[in-house]
Amino acid sequence: MAYELGYPLHSCYIHSTSRAQDLLYDYDALGRLYDIQEQKVWENRAEPELSKQQKVKSSDRQPSPSLNQFPLRQKYVTLGELGRAIEQSEKDIPSVVLIDEIDKADIDFPNDLLLELDRLQFQVKEVPQMRFDALKGKMRKERRPFLPLIIITSNREKELPKPFLRRCLYYYIEFPEQATLRNILQSHFQPQLTPLFEAAVKKFWELRQLRSWRKIPGTSEFLDWVAVLEEQERVKQLTAKELASTHPVNLPRLETLVKTQSDLDALNQLRAQND
């Protein structure tokens, strides 16, 4: 989408400890503390050991640069991807922000994020002079051409809060058909699909049709599996003909596709029935 619109892309990858503020900025407090300690050590070493007569009056001394000054404190601030998008919007530069796998975060994250997306402005509390406002004090509809386009993905591993969902346009991405899988392979591997790749698409599709899945393999697992098969073919451990004639439950390197013990047990049972 960012490519089609010609907008910059900012990608935020969510994990279990993510906070909404992390998407805005990070302040390196430990780094600043270390620098303060280093500065004190340097000042103590630089103090000349002069006699009382040679010492300069304290009132005549030039103050050394303080790490509390704005330019120096600013260097400890790193804007997050959403923060950078808001900064660009303030400069009338629209962008696309991808917030990936929001369901990995804790239960409060979506509502906290909703607040930040509603405001589209923030202040770095450790450096109050650093303020960013995508709306620039105007109504949202006036600034709409310059506001970031927010794309949020979820694997549906946990239910998202209803207030959050009410503010979203929901779109479910269906698993690709075989023709689309071939196009994905071409974009990741090579334009001309080999017989091995063709066989892999058909067998993977057959494998997904089994009704025993608890966590059905997706496109990511499929690409990893094909990469392993390609290497096996390269070292002459597998041919396209062998792959095409293999029953789905006996496919090679199933550990690349099967991600839960229950699915592995179910496949073993099907394998025993097939034998």
Coordinates of C-alpha atoms in Angstrom, one line a residue:
M1 CA 0.0 0.0 0.0
A2 CA 2.8 2.4 0.9
Y3 CA 4.5 1.6 -2.4
E4 CA 1.3 2.2 -4.4
L5 CA 0.6 5.5 -2.7
G6 CA 4.3 6.6 -2.8
Y7 CA 4.3 7.1 1.0
P8 CA 7.1 6.3 3.5
L9 CA 6.4 3.1 5.4
H10 CA 6.9 2.8 9.2
S11 CA 6.7 -0.7 10.6
C12 CA 6.0 -1.4 14.3
Y13 CA 6.4 -5.1 15.3
I14 CA 4.5 -5.7 18.5
H15 CA 5.6 -8.1 21.3
S16 CA 4.3 -9.1 24.7
T17 CA 5.9 -6.2 26.6
S18 CA 5.1 -3.4 24.1
R19 CA 3.6 -0.2 25.4
A20 CA 1.8 2.4 23.3
Q21 CA 4.4 5.0 24.3
D22 CA 7.1 2.7 22.8
L23 CA 5.6 3.5 19.4
L24 CA 6.1 7.2 20.0
Y25 CA 9.5 7.4 21.4
D26 CA 12.2 5.9 23.6
Y27 CA 14.3 7.7 26.1
D28 CA 17.7 6.3 27.0
A29 CA 17.8 7.1 30.7
L30 CA 20.6 4.7 31.4
G31 CA 22.7 6.2 28.7
R32 CA 22.2 9.6 30.1
L33 CA 23.1 8.5 33.6
Y34 CA 26.3 6.9 32.3
D35 CA 27.3 10.1 30.5
I36 CA 26.6 12.2 33.7
Q37 CA 28.9 9.9 35.6
E38 CA 31.6 10.1 32.9
Q39 CA 31.3 13.9 32.9
K40 CA 31.8 14.0 36.6
V41 CA 34.9 11.8 36.4
W42 CA 36.3 13.9 33.6
E43 CA 35.7 17.2 35.5
N44 CA 37.4 15.8 38.6
R45 CA 40.5 14.7 36.6
A46 CA 40.6 18.0 34.7
E47 CA 40.6 20.1 37.9
P48 CA 44.2 21.4 38.3
E49 CA 46.0 20.9 41.6
L50 CA 46.8 24.5 42.2
S51 CA 47.8 26.2 45.4
K52 CA 45.3 28.4 47.0
Q53 CA 47.0 31.5 45.5
Q54 CA 46.8 30.1 42.0
K55 CA 43.2 28.9 42.1
V56 CA 40.7 30.9 40.1
K57 CA 37.8 32.3 42.1
S58 CA 34.8 30.2 41.6
S59 CA 32.8 33.2 40.4
D60 CA 35.4 33.6 37.5
R61 CA 35.1 30.0 36.3
Q62 CA 33.3 29.2 33.1
P63 CA 30.5 26.7 33.6
S64 CA 31.0 23.4 31.8
P65 CA 28.3 22.2 29.4
S66 CA 25.5 20.5 31.3
L67 CA 23.7 17.4 30.2
N68 CA 20.5 19.0 31.4
Q69 CA 20.7 21.5 28.4
F70 CA 18.1 20.8 25.7
P71 CA 20.5 20.0 22.8
L72 CA 22.3 17.4 24.9
R73 CA 19.2 15.8 26.4
Q74 CA 17.7 15.5 23.0
K75 CA 20.3 13.0 21.9
Y76 CA 18.9 10.4 24.3
V77 CA 15.5 10.5 22.5
T78 CA 14.8 8.1 19.7
L79 CA 11.4 8.5 18.0
G80 CA 9.4 5.3 17.4
E81 CA 7.8 4.5 14.1
L82 CA 4.5 6.0 15.0
G83 CA 6.3 9.0 16.5
R84 CA 8.2 9.5 13.2
A85 CA 5.0 9.3 11.3
I86 CA 3.5 12.0 13.5
E87 CA 6.6 14.1 13.0
Q88 CA 6.3 13.8 9.3
S89 CA 2.6 14.6 9.3
E90 CA 3.5 17.8 11.2
K91 CA 5.7 18.6 8.1
D92 CA 2.7 17.8 5.8
I93 CA 4.3 14.5 4.7
P94 CA 1.7 11.6 4.9
S95 CA 2.9 8.0 5.5
V96 CA 1.7 4.5 6.1
V97 CA 2.2 2.9 9.6
L98 CA 2.1 -0.9 10.0
I99 CA 1.3 -2.1 13.5
D100 CA 1.9 -5.8 13.2
E101 CA 0.4 -8.5 15.3
I102 CA -1.3 -6.3 17.9
D103 CA -2.8 -9.4 19.6
K104 CA 0.7 -10.2 21.0
A105 CA 0.5 -7.3 23.4
D106 CA -1.2 -7.2 26.8
I107 CA -4.9 -6.5 27.2
D108 CA -4.4 -2.8 27.8
F109 CA -2.3 -2.1 24.8
P110 CA -5.1 -1.7 22.2
N111 CA -7.0 0.9 24.2
D112 CA -3.8 2.8 25.1
L113 CA -2.9 2.8 21.4
L114 CA -6.4 4.0 20.5
L115 CA -5.8 7.1 22.7
E116 CA -2.5 7.9 20.9
L117 CA -4.1 7.4 17.5
D118 CA -7.0 9.7 18.4
R119 CA -4.7 12.5 19.6
L120 CA -1.9 12.1 17.0
Q121 CA 0.3 14.3 19.1
F122 CA 2.7 13.8 22.0
Q123 CA 5.4 15.4 24.1
V124 CA 8.6 13.8 25.3
K125 CA 8.1 14.2 29.0
E126 CA 11.9 13.9 29.7
V127 CA 12.5 16.8 27.2
P128 CA 9.4 19.0 27.3
Q129 CA 10.7 21.2 24.4
M130 CA 10.2 18.2 22.1
R131 CA 6.5 18.3 21.0
F132 CA 4.9 16.9 17.9
D133 CA 1.4 17.5 16.6
A134 CA 0.1 15.9 13.3
L135 CA -3.1 17.9 13.6
K136 CA -1.3 21.2 14.2
G137 CA -4.2 22.5 16.3
K138 CA -6.7 22.0 13.5
M139 CA -9.7 19.7 13.0
R140 CA -8.9 16.2 11.8
K141 CA -10.8 16.7 8.5
E142 CA -8.6 19.7 7.6
R143 CA -5.5 17.7 8.2
R144 CA -6.7 14.4 6.7
P145 CA -4.5 14.5 3.5
F146 CA -1.4 14.6 5.7
L147 CA -2.3 12.2 8.5
P148 CA -0.7 8.7 8.6
L149 CA -2.7 5.8 7.3
I150 CA -2.7 3.2 10.1
I151 CA -2.7 -0.5 9.2
I152 CA -3.1 -2.9 12.1
T153 CA -2.8 -6.7 11.8
S154 CA -3.9 -9.5 14.2
N155 CA -3.6 -13.2 14.1
R156 CA -6.8 -13.5 16.1
E157 CA -5.0 -15.2 19.0
K158 CA -6.9 -13.1 21.5
E159 CA -10.0 -11.0 21.2
L160 CA -9.5 -7.2 20.8
P161 CA -11.5 -4.7 23.0
K162 CA -14.8 -3.7 21.5
P163 CA -14.1 0.1 21.8
F164 CA -11.0 -0.5 19.7
L165 CA -12.8 -2.5 17.1
R166 CA -15.5 0.1 16.7
R167 CA -12.9 2.6 15.5
C168 CA -11.4 0.2 12.9
L169 CA -12.4 -0.9 9.4
Y170 CA -12.2 -4.7 9.6
Y171 CA -10.9 -6.8 6.7
Y172 CA -10.2 -10.5 6.8
I173 CA -7.5 -11.7 4.5
E174 CA -8.5 -15.1 3.1
F175 CA -5.7 -17.7 2.6
P176 CA -4.5 -17.5 -1.0
E177 CA -5.6 -19.9 -3.7
Q178 CA -3.1 -22.1 -5.4
A179 CA -2.6 -19.6 -8.3
T180 CA -1.8 -16.9 -5.7
L181 CA 0.6 -19.3 -3.9
R182 CA 2.5 -19.8 -7.2
N183 CA 2.8 -16.0 -7.6
I184 CA 4.1 -15.7 -4.1
L185 CA 6.7 -18.4 -4.8
Q186 CA 7.7 -16.6 -8.0
S187 CA 8.3 -13.4 -6.0
H188 CA 10.3 -15.1 -3.3
F189 CA 12.3 -17.7 -5.3
Q190 CA 12.4 -17.4 -9.1
P191 CA 10.1 -16.2 -11.9
Q192 CA 9.9 -19.7 -13.6
L193 CA 8.6 -22.3 -11.2
T194 CA 10.3 -25.7 -11.4
P195 CA 8.4 -29.0 -11.2
L196 CA 9.4 -29.2 -7.5
F197 CA 7.7 -26.0 -6.7
E198 CA 4.5 -27.0 -8.6
A199 CA 4.4 -30.3 -6.7
A200 CA 5.0 -28.4 -3.4
V201 CA 2.0 -26.1 -4.1
K202 CA -0.3 -29.1 -4.7
K203 CA 0.8 -31.1 -1.8
F204 CA 0.7 -28.2 0.6
W205 CA -2.9 -27.5 -0.5
E206 CA -3.8 -31.2 0.1
L207 CA -2.2 -31.1 3.5
R208 CA -4.2 -28.0 4.5
Q209 CA -7.5 -29.8 3.6
L210 CA -7.0 -32.3 6.5
R211 CA -9.6 -31.6 9.2
S212 CA -7.4 -32.4 12.2
W213 CA -5.5 -29.1 12.3
R214 CA -5.4 -27.1 15.5
K215 CA -2.9 -24.6 14.0
I216 CA -3.1 -24.8 10.3
P217 CA 0.1 -23.9 8.5
G218 CA 0.1 -20.5 6.7
T219 CA 2.1 -18.8 4.0
S220 CA 5.1 -18.2 6.1
E221 CA 5.5 -21.9 7.0
F222 CA 4.9 -22.8 3.4
L223 CA 7.8 -20.6 2.2
D224 CA 10.1 -22.0 4.8
W225 CA 9.1 -25.5 3.8
V226 CA 9.7 -24.9 0.1
A227 CA 13.1 -23.5 0.9
V228 CA 14.0 -26.7 2.7
L229 CA 12.7 -28.8 -0.2
E230 CA 14.7 -26.8 -2.7
E231 CA 17.9 -27.5 -0.7
Q232 CA 17.0 -31.2 -0.5
E233 CA 16.6 -31.3 -4.3
R234 CA 19.9 -29.5 -4.7
V235 CA 21.8 -32.2 -2.8
K236 CA 19.8 -34.9 -4.6
Q237 CA 17.8 -36.1 -1.6
L238 CA 14.4 -35.4 -3.2
T239 CA 12.9 -35.1 -6.6
A240 CA 9.7 -33.4 -7.8
K241 CA 8.3 -36.8 -8.9
E242 CA 8.9 -38.3 -5.4
L243 CA 7.2 -35.3 -3.8
A244 CA 4.2 -35.5 -6.1
S245 CA 3.6 -39.1 -5.3
T246 CA 3.9 -38.7 -1.5
H247 CA 0.7 -38.9 0.6
P248 CA 0.2 -35.5 2.5
V249 CA 0.8 -37.1 5.9
N250 CA 4.1 -38.5 4.8
L251 CA 5.5 -35.4 3.3
P252 CA 9.2 -34.6 4.0
R253 CA 10.2 -32.1 6.6
L254 CA 6.8 -31.8 8.1
E255 CA 8.4 -30.3 11.2
T256 CA 8.7 -27.1 9.2
L257 CA 4.9 -26.9 8.8
V258 CA 3.6 -28.6 12.1
K259 CA 3.9 -26.2 15.0
T260 CA 1.9 -27.9 17.8
Q261 CA 2.2 -31.3 19.5
S262 CA -1.6 -32.0 19.0
D263 CA -1.2 -31.5 15.3
L264 CA 1.8 -33.8 15.2
D265 CA -0.1 -36.5 17.1
A266 CA -3.0 -36.1 14.8
L267 CA -0.7 -36.5 11.7
N268 CA 0.9 -39.6 13.3
Q269 CA -2.5 -41.2 13.8
L270 CA -3.5 -40.4 10.2
R271 CA -0.1 -41.8 9.1
A272 CA -0.8 -45.1 11.0
Q273 CA -4.2 -45.4 9.4
N274 CA -2.7 -44.7 6.0
D275 CA -0.1 -47.5 6.5

